[in-house]
Short mmCIF file of C-alpha atoms and ligand atoms in Angstrom, two decimals:
data_model
loop_
_atom_site.label_atom_id
_atom_site.label_comp_id
_atom_site.label_asym_id
_atom_site.label_seq_id
_atom_site.Cartn_x
_atom_site.Cartn_y
_atom_site.Cartn_z
CA MET A 30 115.91 47.00 242.52
CA LEU A 31 113.21 45.81 240.12
CA ILE A 32 114.86 42.44 239.66
CA GLY A 33 113.82 40.55 236.58
CA LEU A 34 112.15 43.53 234.94
CA GLU A 35 113.70 42.89 231.53
CA GLU A 36 112.94 39.13 231.67
CA HIS A 37 109.33 39.65 232.66
CA CYS A 38 108.85 42.19 229.88
CA ARG A 39 110.35 39.75 227.41
CA GLU A 40 107.88 37.06 228.52
CA LEU A 41 105.12 39.37 227.30
CA GLY A 42 106.95 40.14 224.07
CA LEU A 43 108.29 43.54 225.12
CA GLU A 44 111.99 44.28 224.68
CA LEU A 45 113.45 46.97 226.97
CA SER A 46 116.65 48.82 226.20
CA PRO A 47 119.22 48.86 229.04
CA GLY A 48 118.73 52.62 229.29
CA ALA A 49 114.98 52.20 229.74
CA ALA A 50 115.41 49.62 232.51
CA ASP A 51 117.94 51.85 234.32
CA GLY A 52 115.55 54.77 234.03
CA MET A 53 112.77 52.71 235.61
CA ARG A 54 115.02 51.84 238.55
CA GLU A 55 115.88 55.51 239.04
CA TYR A 56 112.24 56.53 238.83
CA TRP A 57 111.22 53.81 241.31
CA ARG A 58 113.81 55.15 243.77
CA MET A 59 112.21 58.59 243.42
CA VAL A 60 108.72 57.14 244.00
CA LEU A 61 109.83 55.32 247.14
CA ALA A 62 111.59 58.39 248.53
CA ALA A 63 108.57 60.63 247.89
CA ASN A 64 106.22 57.96 249.25
CA GLU A 65 107.72 58.67 252.68
CA ARG A 66 106.16 62.14 252.67
CA MET A 67 102.99 61.58 250.61
CA ASN A 68 100.68 58.79 249.63
CA LEU A 69 101.81 57.70 246.15
CA THR A 70 101.62 53.91 246.19
CA ARG A 71 100.67 51.15 248.58
CA ILE A 72 102.96 48.76 246.74
CA THR A 73 106.46 49.27 248.14
CA SER A 74 108.23 45.94 247.65
CA ASP A 75 110.52 45.88 244.64
CA GLU A 76 109.34 42.45 243.67
CA GLU A 77 105.68 43.39 243.62
CA ALA A 78 106.33 46.73 241.91
CA THR A 79 108.32 45.07 239.11
CA VAL A 80 105.26 43.24 237.85
CA LYS A 81 102.28 45.17 239.23
CA HIS A 82 103.54 48.66 238.41
CA PHE A 83 106.19 48.40 235.69
CA VAL A 84 105.35 45.33 233.59
CA ASP A 85 101.64 46.09 234.00
CA SER A 86 102.15 49.67 232.77
CA LEU A 87 104.04 48.50 229.69
CA THR A 88 101.37 46.01 228.62
CA VAL A 89 99.50 48.86 226.91
CA LEU A 90 102.26 48.82 224.27
CA LEU A 91 100.87 45.45 223.14
CA THR A 92 97.72 47.11 221.80
CA GLY A 93 99.53 48.50 218.76
CA VAL A 94 98.08 52.01 219.08
CA PHE A 95 101.41 53.57 220.11
CA THR A 96 102.75 54.38 216.65
CA PRO A 97 105.95 56.45 216.51
CA GLY A 98 105.72 59.94 218.02
CA VAL A 99 102.07 59.77 219.09
CA ARG A 100 100.74 62.37 221.50
CA VAL A 101 99.56 60.65 224.69
CA VAL A 102 97.78 61.81 227.83
CA ASP A 103 97.82 59.57 230.90
CA VAL A 104 94.65 60.48 232.77
CA GLY A 105 94.73 60.03 236.56
CA THR A 106 98.39 59.09 236.43
CA GLY A 107 98.90 59.26 240.22
CA ALA A 108 102.57 58.50 240.87
CA GLY A 109 103.05 58.19 237.09
CA PHE A 110 101.60 54.81 236.09
CA PRO A 111 101.47 53.88 233.29
CA GLY A 112 102.79 57.17 231.85
CA VAL A 113 106.34 57.33 233.20
CA PRO A 114 107.32 53.70 232.40
CA LEU A 115 105.85 54.24 228.92
CA LYS A 116 107.98 57.31 228.29
CA LEU A 117 111.08 55.47 229.54
CA ALA A 118 110.38 52.51 227.24
CA ARG A 119 109.38 54.72 224.30
CA PRO A 120 111.29 58.04 224.32
CA ASP A 121 109.56 59.07 221.08
CA LEU A 122 106.19 59.51 222.83
CA ARG A 123 104.98 63.03 223.58
CA LEU A 124 103.23 62.85 226.90
CA VAL A 125 100.99 64.70 229.30
CA LEU A 126 100.77 63.29 232.83
CA LEU A 127 97.43 64.48 234.17
CA ASP A 128 96.16 64.21 237.73
CA ALA A 129 93.55 65.92 239.87
CA THR A 130 95.78 65.82 242.99
CA LEU A 131 98.30 68.67 243.15
CA LYS A 132 100.94 67.04 245.34
CA ARG A 133 101.22 64.11 242.93
CA VAL A 134 101.60 66.51 240.01
CA ARG A 135 104.37 68.35 241.89
CA PHE A 136 106.19 65.04 242.35
CA LEU A 137 105.79 64.28 238.65
CA GLN A 138 107.21 67.69 237.77
CA GLU A 139 110.33 66.66 239.73
CA VAL A 140 110.49 63.43 237.73
CA VAL A 141 110.18 65.29 234.42
CA ALA A 142 112.94 67.71 235.47
CA HIS A 143 115.14 64.84 236.65
CA PHE A 144 115.00 63.12 233.27
CA GLY A 145 115.18 66.42 231.40
CA TRP A 146 112.21 65.60 229.17
CA ALA A 147 111.28 68.50 226.92
CA ASP A 148 108.18 66.78 225.53
CA VAL A 149 106.54 65.66 228.78
CA GLU A 150 104.32 67.86 230.90
CA ALA A 151 102.78 67.14 234.31
CA VAL A 152 99.47 68.96 234.60
CA HIS A 153 97.09 69.45 237.51
CA GLY A 154 93.43 69.19 236.54
CA ARG A 155 90.44 67.03 235.82
CA ALA A 156 90.16 65.31 232.46
CA GLU A 157 86.50 66.24 231.96
CA GLU A 158 87.22 69.93 232.50
CA LEU A 159 90.36 70.10 230.36
CA ALA A 160 88.59 68.18 227.58
CA ARG A 161 86.43 71.25 226.96
CA ARG A 162 89.36 73.59 226.45
CA PRO A 163 91.02 74.50 223.20
CA GLY A 164 94.41 72.81 222.96
CA TRP A 165 92.98 69.79 224.79
CA ALA A 166 89.75 68.90 223.00
CA GLY A 167 90.53 66.42 220.24
CA ALA A 168 94.27 66.96 220.74
CA PHE A 169 95.52 63.46 221.57
CA ASP A 170 96.22 60.32 219.59
CA VAL A 171 96.08 58.09 222.66
CA VAL A 172 94.66 58.34 226.19
CA THR A 173 95.72 55.85 228.85
CA ALA A 174 94.05 55.32 232.24
CA ARG A 175 94.72 52.79 234.98
CA ALA A 176 92.61 52.45 238.12
CA VAL A 177 90.86 55.78 237.60
CA ALA A 178 87.14 55.16 237.11
CA GLN A 179 84.52 52.81 235.73
CA LEU A 180 84.50 52.57 231.95
CA ASP A 181 81.32 54.61 231.41
CA LYS A 182 82.81 57.56 233.29
CA LEU A 183 86.19 57.07 231.73
CA VAL A 184 84.88 57.23 228.17
CA THR A 185 82.81 60.31 228.99
CA TRP A 186 85.90 62.09 230.35
CA CYS A 187 88.45 60.80 227.87
CA VAL A 188 86.90 60.35 224.40
CA PRO A 189 86.56 64.16 223.96
CA LEU A 190 90.36 64.41 224.40
CA LEU A 191 90.92 62.14 221.39
CA ARG A 192 91.32 63.19 217.79
CA PRO A 193 88.93 61.35 215.44
CA GLY A 194 90.43 57.89 214.97
CA GLY A 195 92.36 58.17 218.27
CA HIS A 196 92.29 55.52 220.99
CA LEU A 197 91.63 55.25 224.72
CA VAL A 198 93.37 52.31 226.40
CA ALA A 199 91.55 51.57 229.67
CA MET A 200 93.55 49.21 231.91
CA LYS A 201 91.19 46.88 233.70
CA GLY A 202 91.03 43.69 235.71
CA PRO A 203 89.85 40.33 234.37
CA ASP A 204 86.12 40.98 234.46
CA VAL A 205 85.04 43.76 232.14
CA ASP A 206 81.75 42.52 230.76
CA ALA A 207 79.54 44.47 233.16
CA GLU A 208 81.55 47.65 232.63
CA LEU A 209 81.46 47.22 228.87
CA LYS A 210 77.72 46.82 228.96
CA ALA A 211 77.25 49.84 231.23
CA ALA A 212 79.39 51.99 228.90
CA GLY A 213 77.36 51.18 225.78
CA LYS A 214 75.15 54.27 225.84
CA ALA A 215 78.00 56.66 226.60
CA LEU A 216 80.03 55.21 223.72
CA LYS A 217 77.19 55.69 221.30
CA ARG A 218 76.55 59.26 222.44
CA LEU A 219 80.24 60.12 222.06
CA GLY A 220 80.68 58.51 218.65
CA ALA A 221 83.08 55.86 219.89
CA ARG A 222 83.25 52.09 219.88
CA VAL A 223 85.15 49.29 221.56
CA ALA A 224 87.80 48.36 218.99
CA ALA A 225 89.30 45.49 221.01
CA VAL A 226 89.49 43.88 224.42
CA GLU A 227 92.90 42.31 224.92
CA ARG A 228 93.19 39.85 227.76
CA LEU A 229 96.52 38.94 229.27
CA VAL A 230 98.12 37.27 232.26
CA LEU A 231 100.82 39.08 234.20
CA PRO A 232 104.00 37.15 235.11
CA LYS A 233 104.62 35.75 238.59
CA GLY A 234 100.97 35.03 239.29
CA ALA A 235 100.20 38.75 239.49
CA GLY A 236 96.82 38.16 237.91
CA ARG A 237 94.79 38.63 234.77
CA ARG A 238 94.21 41.96 233.07
CA SER A 239 92.06 43.36 230.29
CA LEU A 240 93.00 46.24 228.05
CA VAL A 241 89.88 47.86 226.67
CA VAL A 242 90.71 49.77 223.49
CA VAL A 243 88.12 52.39 222.58
CA GLU A 244 88.26 54.21 219.26
CA ARG A 245 86.78 57.63 218.58
CA GLU A 246 85.14 57.34 215.22
CA ALA A 247 86.68 59.30 212.42
N1 LIG B 316 97.03 55.54 237.42
C1 LIG B 316 97.68 55.47 238.71
C2 LIG B 316 96.88 56.12 239.84
C3 LIG B 316 95.53 55.53 240.11
S1 LIG B 316 94.70 56.32 241.46
C4 LIG B 316 97.97 54.02 239.03
O1 LIG B 316 97.37 53.14 238.42
O2 LIG B 316 98.81 53.76 239.91
C5 LIG B 316 93.57 57.37 240.59
C6 LIG B 316 94.15 58.75 240.28
O3 LIG B 316 93.25 59.39 239.40
C7 LIG B 316 94.29 59.65 241.50
O4 LIG B 316 95.61 60.13 241.60
C8 LIG B 316 93.27 60.78 241.25
O5 LIG B 316 93.75 62.04 241.71
C9 LIG B 316 93.13 60.76 239.74
N2 LIG B 316 91.84 61.18 239.18
C10 LIG B 316 90.61 60.75 239.54
N3 LIG B 316 89.67 61.33 238.77
C11 LIG B 316 90.32 62.14 237.88
C12 LIG B 316 89.90 63.00 236.83
N4 LIG B 316 88.61 63.15 236.55
N5 LIG B 316 90.84 63.68 236.12
C13 LIG B 316 92.15 63.54 236.42
N6 LIG B 316 92.61 62.74 237.42
C14 LIG B 316 91.72 62.05 238.14
#
């Protein structure tokens, strides 16, 4: 189960505690079991999941925006990526797992109950709707999103969730120039800017990634 997870994390400069790695194995077993009755992931081999789900999810920690105890919302979390691996690696994070598909949220509620997390909530809804509500608007230090939407849409949905000075980490493939360009107007309108684009290579030839870090201006 998830062989080499710790080694591959270390290659990227991320150190996992034994407890975190065990938790990821347990969670992956839950994903695979639930995947039999609903569509959660098309990746089902342990080897592929190790890098493409788990190591990939944890790369966002390299951005430096996850300071101790930050309040995070993972928008369009699906089966829980990157949110659940992040919480396992960093128990101090306060987390909302948000998805527009109810059956996925129900699965995530089982995961939260299984780990007994008091500071994680799985919520059914759309980011752009919740972002207008009190308690959500401007309430988060960090928003994460992987494979959810193009950057222009993503910033429109997610920047309003951020406190001034907060960050969106959009997990993208190698080519982000066109998306960055297309998001320019939306960023300006929302009072946000691209603070960094971090490019990295996943282990085991799993491909190149870009982490687009957007900051809501203070
Ligand atoms: N982040 C996960 C899932 C990606 S699939 C991963 O990388 O594995 C995209 C998910 O985003 C779906 O589960 C879909 O229900 C959700 N989604 C799409 N638009 C959304 C929105 N506006 N608000 C919240 N969730 C959304």
